[in-house]
Amino acid sequence: MTEEQKNGIILPRHIGVIMDGNGRWAKSRGLERSEGNRAGANTFRTICNYAADLGIEYMTFYAFSTENWKRPAKEVRAIMKIFRDYLDEANERESENEQRGLRFHLIGEKKGLPSDVVERMETLEKGTADKKVMTVNLAINYGGRDEILHSFKELAKQVKDGKLNPKDITQEDISANLFTAGQPDPDLIIRPSGEYRLSNFMIWQAAYSEFWYSDVMWPDFTPDDLDKAILDFCHRNRRFGGI
Ligand code: IPE
Ligand code: IPE
Ligand code: MG
């Protein structure tokens, strides 16, 4: 994006990305599906750094859904290995993340994930907790319904303990017990790979998000594509139910 373009717009504060199309990208090249996921991880790194340089405050990347466990064990194993490798590398490149001011945050259920992936994730979260430029939510073992259920269980506990009266429960209480507590809702949700659905991504937070779709497979997604999505977003008229 040119400085001139940047000066003329108000950037979205929070962008969600459904990183889809890795398998098809690999298949079209005669490669294993896992090669597509590895290429997708590289694209994630590029787009994440580019978004931070642009000045986006929050990025959420959907990497593995609560439904993705349905896939063959071999593919799930290969994906977990990619997470391990990525997290090791991110922990090793601490100074680079520090320079960029990236703060990493896992959104998703830790339960169910291999413990060594969770440990690496927690190391990255702790190591970047005081960074301020951009928050990067990694949605791993994430499902929007599961997240809402998690919030309801927290609130039910408070009701049971006599700390909360059911008639006083607000939408803010529900938001405050999601994995994204304290963050603004996504302004823009991007889905590449020619699919037009949310697939259980941020279903509570997406109530008034703008959607942007592209036929590009995630491994081929470039900073130019992110620019296109942002520039398109800037021309949308968000009414939030008003006129
Ligand atoms: C997204 O790419 C990555 C994960 C869901 C883990 P896919 O693996 O879904 O790729 P396609 O949709 O089959 O091409
Ligand atoms: C959504 O992609 C989940 C992620 C990108 C992590 P899927 O490939 O799992 O979605 P469906 O099955 O096509 O809806
Ligand atoms: Mg897919």
Short mmCIF file of C-alpha atoms and ligand atoms in Angstrom, two decimals:
data_model
loop_
_atom_site.label_atom_id
_atom_site.label_comp_id
_atom_site.label_asym_id
_atom_site.label_seq_id
_atom_site.Cartn_x
_atom_site.Cartn_y
_atom_site.Cartn_z
CA MET A 1 0.00 0.00 0.00
CA THR A 2 1.42 3.42 -0.86
CA GLU A 3 1.77 6.11 1.81
CA GLU A 4 -0.77 8.16 -0.13
CA GLN A 5 -3.32 5.31 -0.05
CA LYS A 6 -2.65 4.80 3.63
CA ASN A 7 -3.14 8.46 4.46
CA GLY A 8 -6.54 8.55 2.81
CA ILE A 9 -8.13 5.71 4.80
CA ILE A 10 -9.08 4.54 8.25
CA LEU A 11 -7.62 1.06 8.74
CA PRO A 12 -9.74 -1.74 10.20
CA ARG A 13 -8.65 -2.28 13.81
CA HIS A 14 -9.18 -6.03 13.75
CA ILE A 15 -8.97 -8.38 10.76
CA GLY A 16 -9.84 -12.08 10.86
CA VAL A 17 -8.37 -14.44 8.28
CA ILE A 18 -9.65 -17.93 7.47
CA MET A 19 -6.48 -19.49 6.06
CA ASP A 20 -8.13 -21.90 3.63
CA GLY A 21 -7.11 -23.65 0.43
CA ASN A 22 -3.78 -25.17 1.47
CA GLY A 23 -4.79 -28.70 0.45
CA ARG A 24 -6.07 -27.67 -2.99
CA TRP A 25 -2.97 -25.55 -3.56
CA ALA A 26 -0.81 -28.63 -2.91
CA LYS A 27 -2.98 -30.94 -5.01
CA SER A 28 -2.83 -28.64 -8.02
CA ARG A 29 0.96 -28.91 -7.84
CA GLY A 30 1.03 -32.68 -7.36
CA LEU A 31 2.26 -32.24 -3.77
CA GLU A 32 1.15 -33.78 -0.47
CA ARG A 33 -1.54 -31.82 1.37
CA SER A 34 0.91 -31.22 4.23
CA GLU A 35 3.17 -29.33 1.80
CA GLY A 36 0.28 -26.94 1.29
CA ASN A 37 -0.05 -26.43 5.03
CA ARG A 38 3.66 -25.74 5.28
CA ALA A 39 3.44 -23.19 2.46
CA GLY A 40 0.41 -21.70 4.24
CA ALA A 41 2.46 -21.23 7.40
CA ASN A 42 4.99 -19.17 5.41
CA THR A 43 2.18 -17.04 4.01
CA PHE A 44 0.90 -16.54 7.54
CA ARG A 45 4.30 -15.18 8.60
CA THR A 46 4.47 -12.80 5.63
CA ILE A 47 0.93 -11.48 6.05
CA CYS A 48 1.29 -11.16 9.81
CA ASN A 49 4.45 -9.06 9.50
CA TYR A 50 2.96 -6.97 6.72
CA ALA A 51 -0.19 -6.25 8.74
CA ALA A 52 1.94 -5.15 11.72
CA ASP A 53 3.96 -2.84 9.47
CA LEU A 54 0.70 -1.36 8.12
CA GLY A 55 -0.47 -0.59 11.65
CA ILE A 56 -3.30 -3.10 12.13
CA GLU A 57 -3.93 -3.54 15.87
CA TYR A 58 -5.42 -7.07 15.94
CA MET A 59 -5.16 -9.97 13.51
CA THR A 60 -6.86 -13.32 14.08
CA PHE A 61 -5.68 -16.27 11.99
CA TYR A 62 -7.85 -19.38 11.82
CA ALA A 63 -5.38 -22.25 11.64
CA PHE A 64 -7.21 -25.34 12.96
CA SER A 65 -10.89 -25.72 13.77
CA THR A 66 -12.61 -27.93 16.33
CA GLU A 67 -14.01 -29.77 13.29
CA ASN A 68 -10.60 -30.34 11.65
CA TRP A 69 -10.00 -33.32 13.99
CA LYS A 70 -12.25 -35.22 11.56
CA ARG A 71 -9.37 -35.32 9.07
CA PRO A 72 -7.15 -38.38 8.62
CA ALA A 73 -4.78 -38.86 11.59
CA LYS A 74 -1.79 -38.51 9.27
CA GLU A 75 -2.87 -35.04 8.16
CA VAL A 76 -3.64 -33.92 11.74
CA ARG A 77 -0.19 -35.15 12.83
CA ALA A 78 1.46 -33.25 10.00
CA ILE A 79 -0.43 -30.05 10.92
CA MET A 80 0.61 -30.36 14.60
CA LYS A 81 4.22 -30.76 13.47
CA ILE A 82 3.91 -27.53 11.48
CA PHE A 83 2.58 -25.74 14.58
CA ARG A 84 5.51 -27.11 16.62
CA ASP A 85 8.05 -25.99 14.04
CA TYR A 86 6.45 -22.58 13.66
CA LEU A 87 6.26 -22.01 17.43
CA ASP A 88 9.88 -23.12 17.92
CA GLU A 89 10.96 -20.73 15.25
CA ALA A 90 8.85 -17.88 16.65
CA ASN A 91 10.27 -18.50 20.13
CA GLU A 92 13.80 -18.52 18.67
CA ARG A 93 13.19 -15.33 16.69
CA GLU A 94 12.12 -13.53 19.82
CA SER A 95 14.13 -10.42 18.95
CA GLU A 96 12.37 -10.09 15.58
CA ASN A 97 8.92 -10.35 17.18
CA GLU A 98 10.08 -7.92 19.83
CA GLN A 99 11.17 -5.46 17.19
CA ARG A 100 7.80 -5.64 15.53
CA GLY A 101 5.97 -5.55 18.85
CA LEU A 102 3.91 -8.68 18.13
CA ARG A 103 1.91 -10.08 21.00
CA PHE A 104 0.73 -13.66 20.48
CA HIS A 105 -2.44 -15.03 21.99
CA LEU A 106 -3.92 -18.51 21.59
CA ILE A 107 -7.64 -18.60 21.04
CA GLY A 108 -9.06 -22.09 21.18
CA GLU A 109 -9.31 -24.99 23.60
CA LYS A 110 -5.98 -26.09 24.98
CA LYS A 111 -7.61 -29.33 26.04
CA GLY A 112 -7.29 -31.78 23.17
CA LEU A 113 -4.11 -30.28 21.74
CA PRO A 114 -0.79 -32.12 22.22
CA SER A 115 0.75 -30.85 25.46
CA ASP A 116 4.05 -29.91 23.80
CA VAL A 117 2.19 -27.65 21.34
CA VAL A 118 0.38 -25.97 24.27
CA GLU A 119 3.69 -25.52 26.13
CA ARG A 120 5.32 -23.87 23.11
CA MET A 121 2.27 -21.66 22.70
CA GLU A 122 2.36 -20.61 26.35
CA THR A 123 6.07 -19.79 26.07
CA LEU A 124 5.32 -17.55 23.08
CA GLU A 125 2.37 -15.91 24.87
CA LYS A 126 4.46 -15.20 27.97
CA GLY A 127 7.47 -14.02 26.00
CA THR A 128 5.40 -11.48 24.04
CA ALA A 129 2.85 -10.48 26.70
CA ASP A 130 4.12 -6.92 27.07
CA LYS A 131 4.30 -6.14 23.34
CA LYS A 132 1.95 -3.51 22.11
CA VAL A 133 2.01 -2.93 18.37
CA MET A 134 -0.20 -5.78 17.17
CA THR A 135 -2.03 -8.65 18.86
CA VAL A 136 -1.93 -11.87 16.85
CA ASN A 137 -4.64 -14.33 17.82
CA LEU A 138 -3.81 -17.85 16.70
CA ALA A 139 -7.05 -19.79 16.42
CA ILE A 140 -5.97 -23.39 17.00
CA ASN A 141 -8.50 -26.01 18.09
CA TYR A 142 -10.90 -23.10 17.78
CA GLY A 143 -14.64 -23.20 17.13
CA GLY A 144 -17.04 -20.30 17.53
CA ARG A 145 -19.76 -22.47 19.08
CA ASP A 146 -17.27 -24.05 21.42
CA GLU A 147 -16.07 -20.59 22.47
CA ILE A 148 -19.63 -19.43 23.20
CA LEU A 149 -20.22 -22.62 25.18
CA HIS A 150 -17.04 -21.89 27.17
CA SER A 151 -18.39 -18.40 27.95
CA PHE A 152 -21.79 -19.76 29.03
CA LYS A 153 -20.12 -22.26 31.36
CA GLU A 154 -18.11 -19.46 33.01
CA LEU A 155 -21.27 -17.41 33.51
CA ALA A 156 -23.17 -20.44 34.83
CA LYS A 157 -20.41 -20.95 37.39
CA GLN A 158 -20.80 -17.33 38.55
CA VAL A 159 -24.57 -17.81 38.83
CA LYS A 160 -24.09 -21.02 40.81
CA ASP A 161 -21.66 -19.24 43.17
CA GLY A 162 -24.24 -16.52 43.73
CA LYS A 163 -22.03 -13.85 42.08
CA LEU A 164 -24.32 -13.20 39.13
CA ASN A 165 -28.06 -12.93 38.77
CA PRO A 166 -29.33 -14.52 35.50
CA LYS A 167 -31.54 -11.52 34.78
CA ASP A 168 -28.50 -9.22 34.89
CA ILE A 169 -26.49 -11.13 32.26
CA THR A 170 -25.55 -8.84 29.36
CA GLN A 171 -24.08 -9.28 25.91
CA GLU A 172 -20.92 -7.69 27.32
CA ASP A 173 -20.72 -10.49 29.91
CA ILE A 174 -20.83 -13.07 27.13
CA SER A 175 -18.13 -11.19 25.13
CA ALA A 176 -16.00 -10.80 28.26
CA ASN A 177 -15.80 -14.57 28.67
CA LEU A 178 -14.82 -15.37 25.09
CA PHE A 179 -11.18 -16.06 24.18
CA THR A 180 -11.10 -12.58 22.61
CA ALA A 181 -12.13 -10.82 25.85
CA GLY A 182 -11.18 -7.16 25.82
CA GLN A 183 -10.57 -7.03 22.07
CA PRO A 184 -12.66 -5.18 19.49
CA ASP A 185 -14.83 -7.38 17.24
CA PRO A 186 -13.31 -8.05 13.81
CA ASP A 187 -14.14 -5.26 11.36
CA LEU A 188 -13.15 -7.35 8.38
CA ILE A 189 -13.07 -11.11 7.79
CA ILE A 190 -11.10 -12.44 4.84
CA ARG A 191 -11.62 -15.88 3.32
CA PRO A 192 -9.55 -17.00 0.35
CA SER A 193 -9.95 -20.21 -1.68
CA GLY A 194 -13.35 -19.41 -3.17
CA GLU A 195 -15.42 -20.58 -0.20
CA TYR A 196 -18.22 -18.37 1.06
CA ARG A 197 -18.84 -19.45 4.63
CA LEU A 198 -17.62 -18.81 8.16
CA SER A 199 -16.98 -22.46 9.07
CA ASN A 200 -17.54 -21.71 12.77
CA PHE A 201 -15.13 -18.75 12.83
CA MET A 202 -15.87 -15.98 15.37
CA ILE A 203 -19.60 -16.44 14.99
CA TRP A 204 -20.41 -14.24 17.99
CA GLN A 205 -17.90 -11.52 17.16
CA ALA A 206 -18.76 -11.45 13.43
CA ALA A 207 -22.25 -9.99 13.96
CA TYR A 208 -21.34 -6.81 12.05
CA SER A 209 -18.08 -7.78 10.35
CA GLU A 210 -17.56 -7.00 6.68
CA PHE A 211 -16.66 -10.04 4.58
CA TRP A 212 -14.12 -10.18 1.79
CA TYR A 213 -13.69 -13.26 -0.34
CA SER A 214 -11.05 -14.21 -2.89
CA ASP A 215 -10.43 -17.19 -5.18
CA VAL A 216 -6.72 -17.18 -4.37
CA MET A 217 -5.57 -20.22 -2.37
CA TRP A 218 -4.06 -19.18 0.99
CA PRO A 219 -0.44 -20.13 0.13
CA ASP A 220 -0.67 -17.73 -2.84
CA PHE A 221 -2.17 -14.88 -0.81
CA THR A 222 0.10 -11.80 -0.94
CA PRO A 223 0.39 -8.45 0.85
CA ASP A 224 -1.19 -6.99 -2.32
CA ASP A 225 -4.28 -9.14 -1.68
CA LEU A 226 -4.44 -7.85 1.88
CA ASP A 227 -4.21 -4.29 0.52
CA LYS A 228 -7.09 -5.03 -1.87
CA ALA A 229 -9.24 -6.34 0.98
CA ILE A 230 -8.47 -3.33 3.17
CA LEU A 231 -9.03 -0.77 0.41
CA ASP A 232 -12.32 -2.45 -0.50
CA PHE A 233 -13.34 -2.47 3.18
CA CYS A 234 -12.69 1.27 3.39
CA HIS A 235 -15.38 1.93 0.79
CA ARG A 236 -18.06 -0.08 2.56
CA ASN A 237 -20.85 1.73 4.32
CA ARG A 238 -21.28 0.10 7.72
CA ARG A 239 -24.63 0.95 9.18
CA PHE A 240 -24.87 -1.36 12.21
CA GLY A 241 -28.64 -1.40 11.79
CA GLY A 242 -28.95 2.37 11.56
CA ILE A 243 -29.56 4.41 8.41
C1 IPE B 1 -6.76 -24.87 5.58
O1 IPE B 1 -6.56 -25.48 4.35
C2 IPE B 1 -5.90 -25.46 6.66
C3 IPE B 1 -6.65 -26.20 7.68
C4 IPE B 1 -7.94 -26.30 7.75
C5 IPE B 1 -5.87 -26.89 8.69
P1 IPE B 1 -7.29 -26.85 3.98
O2 IPE B 1 -6.46 -27.98 4.47
O3 IPE B 1 -8.69 -26.81 4.45
O4 IPE B 1 -7.24 -26.79 2.41
P2 IPE B 1 -8.40 -27.22 1.41
O5 IPE B 1 -9.62 -26.42 1.77
O6 IPE B 1 -8.62 -28.68 1.58
O7 IPE B 1 -7.87 -26.86 0.06
C1 IPE B 2 -11.83 -23.59 7.95
O1 IPE B 2 -11.46 -24.31 6.84
C2 IPE B 2 -10.85 -23.81 9.05
C3 IPE B 2 -9.53 -23.28 8.82
C4 IPE B 2 -9.10 -22.63 7.77
C5 IPE B 2 -8.60 -23.49 9.88
P1 IPE B 2 -12.08 -25.76 6.52
O2 IPE B 2 -11.39 -26.20 5.29
O3 IPE B 2 -11.97 -26.62 7.71
O4 IPE B 2 -13.61 -25.40 6.28
P2 IPE B 2 -14.73 -26.20 5.51
O5 IPE B 2 -14.70 -27.60 6.00
O6 IPE B 2 -14.40 -26.13 4.04
O7 IPE B 2 -16.00 -25.47 5.83
MG MG B 3 -10.43 -26.11 3.59
#
